[in-house]
Short mmCIF file of C-alpha atoms and ligand atoms in Angstrom, two decimals:
data_model
loop_
_atom_site.label_atom_id
_atom_site.label_comp_id
_atom_site.label_asym_id
_atom_site.label_seq_id
_atom_site.Cartn_x
_atom_site.Cartn_y
_atom_site.Cartn_z
CA MET A 6 0.00 0.00 0.00
CA GLU A 7 1.13 3.53 -0.77
CA ASN A 8 2.04 6.00 1.95
CA LEU A 9 2.61 9.73 2.16
CA LYS A 10 5.73 10.66 0.17
CA ILE A 11 8.04 13.65 0.16
CA ASP A 12 10.05 14.99 -2.78
CA ILE A 13 12.69 17.60 -2.02
CA SER A 14 14.57 17.38 -5.35
CA LYS A 15 13.33 20.85 -6.32
CA THR A 16 15.22 22.41 -3.42
CA PHE A 17 18.63 21.24 -4.58
CA THR A 18 19.40 24.22 -6.78
CA PHE A 19 19.15 26.31 -3.60
CA VAL A 20 20.60 24.04 -0.90
CA SER A 21 22.90 21.08 -1.35
CA GLU A 22 21.66 17.52 -0.98
CA GLU A 23 24.79 16.80 0.98
CA LYS A 24 24.03 19.51 3.53
CA VAL A 25 20.45 18.25 3.92
CA ASN A 26 21.74 14.70 4.44
CA GLY A 27 24.16 16.15 6.97
CA TYR A 28 21.27 16.67 9.40
CA LYS A 29 20.69 12.93 9.76
CA SER A 30 22.68 12.31 12.89
CA GLN A 31 21.17 15.24 14.79
CA VAL A 32 17.69 14.28 13.53
CA ALA A 33 18.24 10.74 14.87
CA SER A 34 19.14 12.15 18.26
CA HIS A 35 16.14 14.57 18.25
CA LEU A 36 13.82 11.68 17.43
CA LYS A 37 15.34 9.76 20.32
CA SER A 38 14.68 12.76 22.60
CA LEU A 39 11.07 12.86 21.44
CA TYR A 40 10.56 9.14 22.00
CA GLU A 41 12.40 9.03 25.31
CA LYS A 42 10.99 12.37 26.48
CA THR A 43 14.36 13.87 27.30
CA GLY A 44 14.33 17.08 25.21
CA ARG A 45 12.94 20.56 25.85
CA GLY A 46 9.24 20.64 26.68
CA SER A 47 9.28 16.93 27.49
CA ASP A 48 6.15 17.29 29.67
CA PHE A 49 4.18 17.83 26.48
CA LEU A 50 5.04 14.77 24.46
CA GLY A 51 1.87 12.77 25.00
CA TRP A 52 0.97 13.25 21.33
CA VAL A 53 4.00 11.27 20.10
CA ASN A 54 2.40 7.88 20.84
CA LEU A 55 -1.17 9.07 20.83
CA PRO A 56 -2.31 7.30 17.65
CA SER A 57 -1.05 3.90 18.84
CA SER A 58 -2.45 4.38 22.33
CA ILE A 59 -6.06 5.22 21.45
CA ASP A 60 -8.04 2.12 22.34
CA GLU A 61 -11.32 0.64 21.21
CA ALA A 62 -13.14 1.81 24.36
CA GLN A 63 -12.18 5.45 23.72
CA LEU A 64 -13.19 5.32 20.08
CA SER A 65 -16.53 3.70 20.74
CA ASP A 66 -17.29 6.08 23.59
CA ILE A 67 -16.66 9.04 21.28
CA GLU A 68 -18.83 7.43 18.57
CA THR A 69 -21.65 6.89 21.08
CA THR A 70 -21.54 10.51 22.21
CA ALA A 71 -21.45 11.67 18.60
CA ALA A 72 -24.46 9.46 17.78
CA ASN A 73 -26.33 10.97 20.72
CA LEU A 74 -25.66 14.52 19.55
CA LYS A 75 -26.58 13.56 15.98
CA SER A 76 -29.89 12.12 17.13
CA LYS A 77 -30.76 15.30 19.01
CA ALA A 78 -29.47 18.18 16.93
CA ASP A 79 -29.59 19.52 13.37
CA VAL A 80 -26.75 21.92 14.13
CA VAL A 81 -23.79 21.26 16.40
CA VAL A 82 -21.78 24.30 17.41
CA VAL A 83 -18.15 23.51 18.17
CA ILE A 84 -16.82 26.18 20.52
CA GLY A 85 -13.05 26.58 20.75
CA ILE A 86 -10.05 28.50 19.46
CA GLY A 87 -6.53 27.67 18.29
CA GLY A 88 -5.69 24.05 18.98
CA SER A 89 -9.18 23.54 20.38
CA TYR A 90 -10.69 24.37 16.99
CA LEU A 91 -8.37 24.07 14.01
CA GLY A 92 -7.75 20.31 13.98
CA ALA A 93 -11.45 19.47 13.95
CA ARG A 94 -12.19 22.06 11.30
CA ALA A 95 -9.24 20.92 9.17
CA VAL A 96 -10.50 17.34 9.01
CA ILE A 97 -14.20 18.21 8.78
CA ASP A 98 -13.68 20.62 5.89
CA ALA A 99 -11.30 18.24 4.10
CA MET A 100 -13.74 15.32 4.32
CA SER A 101 -17.07 17.07 3.83
CA ASN A 102 -18.91 18.00 0.67
CA SER A 103 -17.74 21.47 -0.39
CA PHE A 104 -21.35 22.67 -0.17
CA ASP A 105 -22.24 20.73 2.94
CA HIS A 106 -24.17 23.53 4.60
CA LEU A 107 -26.54 23.68 1.61
CA ILE A 108 -27.33 19.96 1.62
CA THR A 109 -30.80 19.50 3.01
CA GLU A 110 -31.14 15.70 3.04
CA ARG A 111 -28.70 14.95 5.80
CA LYS A 112 -27.41 12.04 7.82
CA ASN A 113 -25.33 14.30 10.05
CA PRO A 114 -25.82 17.66 11.71
CA VAL A 115 -24.27 20.76 10.21
CA VAL A 116 -21.17 21.59 12.23
CA ILE A 117 -20.50 25.28 12.74
CA TYR A 118 -17.99 27.10 14.90
CA ALA A 119 -17.97 29.71 17.64
CA GLY A 120 -15.47 31.05 20.14
CA GLN A 121 -12.77 31.44 17.50
CA ASN A 122 -13.42 35.16 17.18
CA ILE A 123 -15.04 37.97 19.16
CA GLY A 124 -16.94 39.53 16.28
CA GLU A 125 -20.20 40.88 17.65
CA ASP A 126 -21.99 40.63 14.29
CA TYR A 127 -20.87 36.98 13.96
CA THR A 128 -22.13 36.30 17.47
CA ALA A 129 -25.44 38.08 16.95
CA GLU A 130 -26.07 36.31 13.65
CA LEU A 131 -25.26 32.94 15.19
CA LEU A 132 -27.62 33.50 18.12
CA GLU A 133 -30.34 34.64 15.74
CA LEU A 134 -29.88 31.59 13.51
CA LEU A 135 -29.90 29.10 16.38
CA LYS A 136 -33.14 30.39 17.90
CA ASP A 137 -35.14 28.32 15.41
CA LYS A 138 -32.80 25.36 15.11
CA SER A 139 -32.42 22.19 17.07
CA PHE A 140 -28.85 22.56 18.27
CA ALA A 141 -26.20 21.19 20.61
CA LEU A 142 -22.86 22.45 21.87
CA VAL A 143 -19.40 20.91 22.05
CA VAL A 144 -17.29 23.29 24.11
CA ILE A 145 -13.55 22.74 24.03
CA SER A 146 -10.84 24.48 26.04
CA LYS A 147 -7.76 22.83 27.48
CA SER A 148 -7.13 25.60 29.98
CA GLY A 149 -10.85 26.11 30.49
CA THR A 150 -10.21 29.83 30.86
CA THR A 151 -9.68 31.18 27.33
CA THR A 152 -11.78 34.32 26.90
CA GLU A 153 -13.07 33.86 23.35
CA PRO A 154 -14.65 30.40 23.80
CA ALA A 155 -15.77 31.19 27.36
CA LEU A 156 -17.68 34.22 26.11
CA ALA A 157 -19.27 32.32 23.23
CA PHE A 158 -20.21 29.45 25.55
CA ARG A 159 -21.84 31.77 28.08
CA LEU A 160 -24.06 33.22 25.33
CA LEU A 161 -24.88 29.93 23.62
CA LYS A 162 -25.51 28.11 26.89
CA ASP A 163 -27.98 30.83 27.89
CA LEU A 164 -29.81 30.41 24.60
CA LEU A 165 -29.82 26.62 24.93
CA GLU A 166 -31.10 26.77 28.51
CA SER A 167 -33.87 29.19 27.53
CA LYS A 168 -34.95 26.86 24.72
CA TYR A 169 -34.89 23.47 26.46
CA SER A 170 -35.51 22.09 29.94
CA ALA A 171 -32.54 22.06 32.29
CA GLU A 172 -32.19 18.28 31.82
CA GLU A 173 -32.38 18.46 28.03
CA ALA A 174 -29.96 21.41 27.87
CA LYS A 175 -27.48 19.42 29.93
CA ASP A 176 -27.76 16.49 27.52
CA ARG A 177 -27.07 18.78 24.58
CA ILE A 178 -23.72 19.96 25.91
CA VAL A 179 -20.40 18.12 25.84
CA ALA A 180 -17.35 19.74 27.43
CA ILE A 181 -13.77 18.80 26.55
CA THR A 182 -11.25 20.22 28.99
CA ASP A 183 -8.62 19.56 31.64
CA ALA A 184 -9.18 16.69 34.09
CA LYS A 185 -9.19 18.99 37.11
CA LYS A 186 -8.30 22.61 36.41
CA GLY A 187 -10.17 25.55 34.91
CA ALA A 188 -13.55 27.24 34.97
CA LEU A 189 -14.99 24.94 32.30
CA ARG A 190 -14.18 21.85 34.40
CA THR A 191 -15.91 23.41 37.45
CA LEU A 192 -18.97 24.34 35.41
CA ALA A 193 -19.16 20.96 33.67
CA ASP A 194 -18.93 19.08 36.96
CA GLN A 195 -21.54 21.26 38.59
CA LYS A 196 -23.98 20.97 35.70
CA GLY A 197 -23.27 17.30 35.04
CA TYR A 198 -22.26 17.60 31.38
CA LYS A 199 -20.73 14.70 29.56
CA THR A 200 -17.02 15.50 29.53
CA TYR A 201 -13.81 14.37 27.91
CA VAL A 202 -10.35 15.03 29.26
CA ILE A 203 -7.51 16.61 27.29
CA PRO A 204 -4.43 14.84 28.62
CA ASP A 205 -2.01 17.07 30.55
CA ASP A 206 0.86 16.09 28.28
CA VAL A 207 -0.83 17.01 25.00
CA GLY A 208 -0.74 20.69 24.02
CA GLY A 209 -3.65 22.26 22.13
CA ARG A 210 -2.01 22.32 18.71
CA TYR A 211 -1.08 18.62 19.00
CA SER A 212 -4.53 17.56 20.24
CA VAL A 213 -6.43 16.75 17.04
CA LEU A 214 -6.30 13.01 17.77
CA THR A 215 -7.76 13.40 21.27
CA PRO A 216 -11.51 13.97 21.80
CA VAL A 217 -10.77 17.65 20.97
CA GLY A 218 -10.67 16.71 17.30
CA LEU A 219 -12.24 13.28 17.29
CA LEU A 220 -15.63 14.15 18.79
CA PRO A 221 -16.51 17.01 16.39
CA ILE A 222 -15.12 14.95 13.49
CA ALA A 223 -17.31 11.99 14.45
CA VAL A 224 -20.34 14.28 14.83
CA ALA A 225 -19.79 15.37 11.22
CA GLY A 226 -20.08 11.70 10.18
CA ILE A 227 -16.40 11.27 9.37
CA ASP A 228 -14.62 7.98 10.01
CA ILE A 229 -12.39 8.60 13.06
CA ARG A 230 -11.11 5.03 13.03
CA ALA A 231 -9.57 5.46 9.58
CA LEU A 232 -8.12 8.81 10.64
CA VAL A 233 -6.49 7.29 13.72
CA LYS A 234 -5.28 4.29 11.70
CA GLY A 235 -3.55 6.60 9.22
CA ALA A 236 -1.86 8.49 12.05
CA LYS A 237 -0.88 5.22 13.75
CA ASP A 238 0.69 3.91 10.55
CA MET A 239 2.64 7.16 10.15
CA GLU A 240 3.75 6.89 13.79
CA GLU A 241 5.09 3.40 13.05
CA ILE A 242 6.67 4.34 9.72
CA THR A 243 8.47 7.31 11.25
CA ALA A 244 9.70 5.26 14.21
CA LYS A 245 10.95 2.57 11.84
CA GLU A 246 12.57 4.83 9.26
CA GLY A 247 13.95 7.33 11.79
CA GLU A 248 16.31 9.88 10.25
CA ASN A 249 15.41 8.60 6.75
CA SER A 250 11.68 9.13 7.20
CA ALA A 251 9.64 11.69 5.27
CA ALA A 252 9.13 13.70 8.48
CA ALA A 253 12.87 13.77 9.18
CA THR A 254 13.58 14.86 5.61
CA TYR A 255 11.01 17.65 5.81
CA ALA A 256 12.41 18.91 9.13
CA ALA A 257 15.97 18.84 7.79
CA VAL A 258 15.36 20.52 4.45
CA ARG A 259 13.22 23.35 5.84
CA ASN A 260 15.91 24.14 8.41
CA GLU A 261 18.62 24.15 5.75
CA LEU A 262 16.49 26.47 3.61
CA TYR A 263 15.94 28.72 6.65
CA LYS A 264 19.68 28.84 7.26
CA ASN A 265 20.07 30.01 3.68
CA GLY A 266 17.75 32.97 4.09
CA LYS A 267 14.42 31.37 3.26
CA ALA A 268 12.52 32.75 6.24
CA THR A 269 8.94 32.20 5.03
CA GLU A 270 7.38 28.88 4.14
CA ILE A 271 4.23 28.93 2.08
CA LEU A 272 2.04 25.85 2.34
CA VAL A 273 0.24 25.35 -0.95
CA ASN A 274 -2.83 23.32 -1.78
CA TYR A 275 -4.71 22.75 -5.01
CA GLN A 276 -7.87 21.51 -3.30
CA PRO A 277 -10.01 24.15 -1.58
CA LYS A 278 -11.00 21.52 0.97
CA LEU A 279 -7.48 21.67 2.37
CA HIS A 280 -7.67 25.34 3.34
CA PHE A 281 -8.13 24.57 7.02
CA VAL A 282 -5.43 21.91 7.01
CA ALA A 283 -3.15 24.84 6.21
CA GLU A 284 -4.69 26.90 9.01
CA TRP A 285 -4.05 24.03 11.43
CA TRP A 286 -0.47 23.72 10.10
CA LYS A 287 0.08 27.47 10.57
CA GLN A 288 -0.70 27.22 14.27
CA LEU A 289 1.34 24.03 14.64
CA TYR A 290 4.49 25.52 13.14
CA GLY A 291 3.94 29.16 14.10
CA GLU A 292 3.37 28.56 17.80
CA SER A 293 5.97 25.81 17.95
CA GLU A 294 8.84 27.60 16.25
CA GLY A 295 8.27 31.34 16.44
CA LYS A 296 10.24 32.16 19.57
CA GLU A 297 13.59 33.42 20.84
CA ASN A 298 13.61 35.70 17.76
CA LYS A 299 13.77 32.64 15.52
CA GLY A 300 11.47 30.58 13.34
CA ILE A 301 10.24 30.26 9.76
CA PHE A 302 7.08 32.31 9.20
CA PRO A 303 4.33 29.85 8.16
CA ALA A 304 2.08 31.25 5.44
CA ALA A 305 -0.43 29.50 3.20
CA VAL A 306 -2.16 29.94 -0.14
CA ASP A 307 -4.96 28.14 -1.96
CA PHE A 308 -4.09 27.55 -5.62
CA SER A 309 -5.12 28.15 -8.28
CA THR A 310 -7.33 30.78 -6.55
CA ASP A 311 -4.40 32.71 -5.10
CA LEU A 312 -2.27 32.41 -8.24
CA HIS A 313 -4.50 35.23 -9.43
CA SER A 314 -3.77 37.36 -6.39
CA MET A 315 -0.55 36.27 -4.68
CA GLY A 316 1.02 34.57 -7.70
CA GLN A 317 2.86 37.71 -8.81
CA TRP A 318 4.52 38.17 -5.41
CA ILE A 319 5.53 34.55 -5.18
CA GLN A 320 6.98 34.57 -8.71
CA GLU A 321 8.92 37.83 -8.46
CA GLY A 322 8.86 39.30 -4.93
CA VAL A 323 11.56 39.14 -2.24
CA ARG A 324 13.40 35.84 -2.62
CA ASN A 325 13.13 34.79 1.01
CA ILE A 326 10.40 32.18 0.55
CA PHE A 327 10.02 28.50 -0.16
CA GLU A 328 6.91 26.49 -0.91
CA THR A 329 5.62 23.20 0.42
CA ILE A 330 2.88 21.76 -1.75
CA ILE A 331 0.37 19.28 -0.40
CA THR A 332 -0.47 17.33 -3.50
CA VAL A 333 -3.27 14.79 -3.77
CA SER A 334 -2.46 12.28 -6.52
CA LYS A 335 -6.03 11.49 -7.53
CA ALA A 336 -9.29 13.38 -7.15
CA ASN A 337 -12.12 11.38 -5.57
CA LYS A 338 -14.71 12.40 -8.14
CA THR A 339 -14.66 12.68 -11.92
CA VAL A 340 -15.72 15.59 -14.10
CA ILE A 341 -14.90 15.44 -17.81
CA VAL A 342 -14.54 18.61 -19.87
CA PRO A 343 -17.21 18.50 -22.62
CA THR A 344 -16.74 19.27 -26.32
CA ASP A 345 -18.47 22.40 -27.52
CA GLU A 346 -19.25 22.69 -31.19
CA ALA A 347 -18.80 26.43 -31.44
CA ASP A 348 -15.74 26.36 -29.17
CA LEU A 349 -16.09 30.10 -28.59
CA ASP A 350 -14.16 29.80 -25.31
CA GLY A 351 -11.38 27.95 -27.16
CA LEU A 352 -11.38 25.13 -24.64
CA ASN A 353 -11.94 22.21 -26.99
CA PHE A 354 -8.28 21.27 -26.63
CA LEU A 355 -9.27 20.16 -23.12
CA ALA A 356 -12.32 18.17 -24.19
CA GLY A 357 -12.32 14.63 -22.81
CA LYS A 358 -9.83 15.46 -20.08
CA ARG A 359 -10.66 15.37 -16.40
CA VAL A 360 -10.77 18.66 -14.51
CA ASP A 361 -8.11 17.13 -12.25
CA ASP A 362 -5.81 16.76 -15.30
CA VAL A 363 -6.07 20.51 -15.79
CA ASN A 364 -5.48 21.09 -12.06
CA LYS A 365 -2.40 18.86 -12.15
CA MET A 366 -0.90 20.78 -15.07
CA ALA A 367 -1.59 24.04 -13.24
CA GLU A 368 0.27 22.50 -10.31
CA LEU A 369 3.24 21.30 -12.33
CA GLY A 370 3.44 24.48 -14.41
CA THR A 371 3.38 26.62 -11.27
CA LEU A 372 5.95 24.49 -9.50
CA LEU A 373 8.39 24.79 -12.40
CA ALA A 374 7.76 28.52 -12.81
CA HIS A 375 8.30 29.16 -9.11
CA VAL A 376 11.47 27.09 -8.98
CA ASP A 377 12.74 29.02 -12.04
CA GLY A 378 11.78 32.21 -10.23
CA GLY A 379 13.94 31.33 -7.22
CA VAL A 380 11.42 29.60 -4.96
CA PRO A 381 12.57 26.19 -3.67
CA ASN A 382 9.83 23.61 -3.66
CA ILE A 383 9.03 20.71 -1.35
CA LYS A 384 6.29 18.30 -2.39
CA VAL A 385 4.31 16.29 0.15
CA GLU A 386 2.10 13.81 -1.66
CA ILE A 387 -0.82 11.69 -0.53
CA PRO A 388 -2.50 9.23 -2.92
CA VAL A 389 -6.10 10.36 -2.25
CA LEU A 390 -7.92 12.66 0.09
CA ASN A 391 -9.52 10.39 2.66
CA GLU A 392 -9.53 9.98 6.43
CA TYR A 393 -6.67 7.50 6.39
CA TYR A 394 -4.25 9.71 4.47
CA LEU A 395 -5.31 12.78 6.41
CA GLY A 396 -4.30 10.85 9.53
CA GLN A 397 -0.91 10.17 7.95
CA LEU A 398 -0.55 13.83 6.96
CA LEU A 399 -1.44 15.23 10.40
CA TYR A 400 0.97 12.96 12.26
CA PHE A 401 3.67 13.59 9.64
CA PHE A 402 3.45 17.35 10.24
CA GLU A 403 3.35 16.92 14.04
CA ILE A 404 6.42 14.72 14.37
CA ALA A 405 8.31 16.79 11.78
CA CYS A 406 7.48 19.88 13.82
CA GLY A 407 8.94 18.33 16.97
CA ILE A 408 12.16 17.41 15.14
CA SER A 409 12.33 20.79 13.40
CA GLY A 410 11.88 22.70 16.65
CA TYR A 411 14.73 20.75 18.22
CA ILE A 412 16.96 21.48 15.20
CA LEU A 413 16.14 25.15 15.74
CA ASP A 414 17.05 24.71 19.39
CA ILE A 415 13.85 26.09 20.87
CA ASN A 416 11.09 24.48 22.95
CA PRO A 417 8.48 23.50 20.34
CA PHE A 418 5.83 22.75 22.97
CA ASP A 419 5.20 26.05 24.74
CA GLN A 420 3.75 29.37 23.57
CA PRO A 421 4.75 32.04 26.10
CA GLY A 422 4.34 34.85 23.57
CA VAL A 423 0.58 34.35 23.26
CA GLU A 424 0.10 35.73 26.78
CA ALA A 425 1.19 39.28 25.87
CA TYR A 426 -2.01 40.23 24.06
CA LYS A 427 -4.15 38.54 26.69
CA LYS A 428 -2.51 40.56 29.45
CA ASN A 429 -3.11 43.81 27.58
CA MET A 430 -6.70 42.89 26.76
CA PHE A 431 -7.47 42.09 30.40
CA ALA A 432 -5.76 45.30 31.53
CA LEU A 433 -7.79 47.33 29.02
CA LEU A 434 -11.01 45.58 30.04
CA GLU A 435 -10.15 46.26 33.70
CA LYS A 436 -10.32 42.62 34.75
CA PRO A 437 -10.13 42.26 38.55
CA GLY A 438 -6.58 41.36 39.55
CA PHE A 439 -5.09 43.41 36.68
CA GLU A 440 -5.22 46.81 38.43
CA ALA A 441 -1.49 47.52 38.10
CA GLU A 442 -1.48 46.48 34.42
CA THR A 443 -4.55 48.63 33.79
CA ALA A 444 -2.82 51.70 35.24
CA ALA A 445 0.36 50.96 33.27
CA ILE A 446 -1.40 50.43 29.94
CA LYS A 447 -3.63 53.47 30.32
CA ALA A 448 -0.52 55.59 30.79
CA LYS A 449 0.59 54.44 27.33
CA LEU A 450 -2.61 55.52 25.56
O1 G6P B 24 -7.80 25.17 24.64
P1 G6P B 24 -7.55 26.49 25.23
O2 G6P B 24 -6.89 26.43 26.57
O3 G6P B 24 -8.83 27.31 25.28
O4 G6P B 24 -6.55 27.28 24.30
C1 G6P B 24 -6.82 27.62 23.00
C2 G6P B 24 -5.61 28.21 22.32
O5 G6P B 24 -5.33 29.48 22.85
C3 G6P B 24 -4.13 29.73 23.52
O6 G6P B 24 -3.99 31.08 23.78
C4 G6P B 24 -2.90 29.14 22.89
O7 G6P B 24 -2.02 30.03 22.31
C5 G6P B 24 -3.19 28.04 21.93
O8 G6P B 24 -2.08 27.18 21.89
C6 G6P B 24 -4.42 27.29 22.32
O9 G6P B 24 -4.62 26.22 21.44
#
């Protein structure tokens, strides 16, 4: 059976193959540190063996809860931000019909999101919409104290409790949070919600294969067993192949490119369904590596859409970028370009071809043009877009991120910088306990 593959040959006019191979011994030792939990941030390595440690009981419990929510609700609102949001959305968007929200004959509820922004119009429109819908809530916060999801949950819980009896409202809420700490845990225990625990040693951005990702994904009717199996196989492949694995190669080459002035990595997809995989990847790499004044800036584009907006910059702008394409070998569905007698659009030369053939030539043509234009290219390829290969892809990026962070010599498992905005926001909002910060920030205004 085929597995995820990486091709870095189109980086070798910019960095030498020899130099990239030169990372192997340090990559082997970083992998050892990850497996033996001896490197920086070693308290947060629970994700490394997560795919192989998820058991049947956990999977069937999640499926049962998902079935319960499906039987009750037409709309399930997943409340969370950052790592408590992006993994679920990445998989749900990748595996759902592109027009899912417009499909009326449904087997599964529509999954929508809240708590990932503080837009008042978004919030008002959501509350308005839900008034007349049968809905349920999955609220996710590892810390249990993040402002954005807490605010959204307060509002949505109020609406739910005004619509249903106390007992029914309780049965329409699932909370995913810390085992003991945080306001969400206290509330969930008091109200008697069904809860799932986010393990202490799994950080938000590495939590997609815990109930954080798996429950919403299962609610959307997506096969979580195949997803976990894909991740488990990639866990095994990486452990077996070590410094020669695809993940090790990716970590090594991106660091060598970075050393040679390529400070921005652009993740490219040619399937709009992968947009949120890139958003998930941006958090994974951005929060893991952007510290101590170091780190590749993770950016993303959707092609061919963005070739008509960002393509010019990528082709001819500052030469400090490289691209990583996620390529899907075969589309799942078939659309053939028809012949048109008049051929006024001049497209008859494409007649009989699949739309994916056109997409693939756009991909290859762009790749070659960008390499010619001074943009090194890494290709990460999966055979088809399904749950199994998404599982491989997610674990591949996670383990590569751990290795890459260690090559960069930072702690890839903390995010101290995120606190700065929170502190200012609380000071500006005059949160109790922030009196000194409030006085200090007001003096700056
Ligand atoms: O799950 P939570 O504790 O609510 O955190 C949600 C997100 O916000 C934080 O500020 C962190 O920077 C992220 O790493 C985290 O994923």
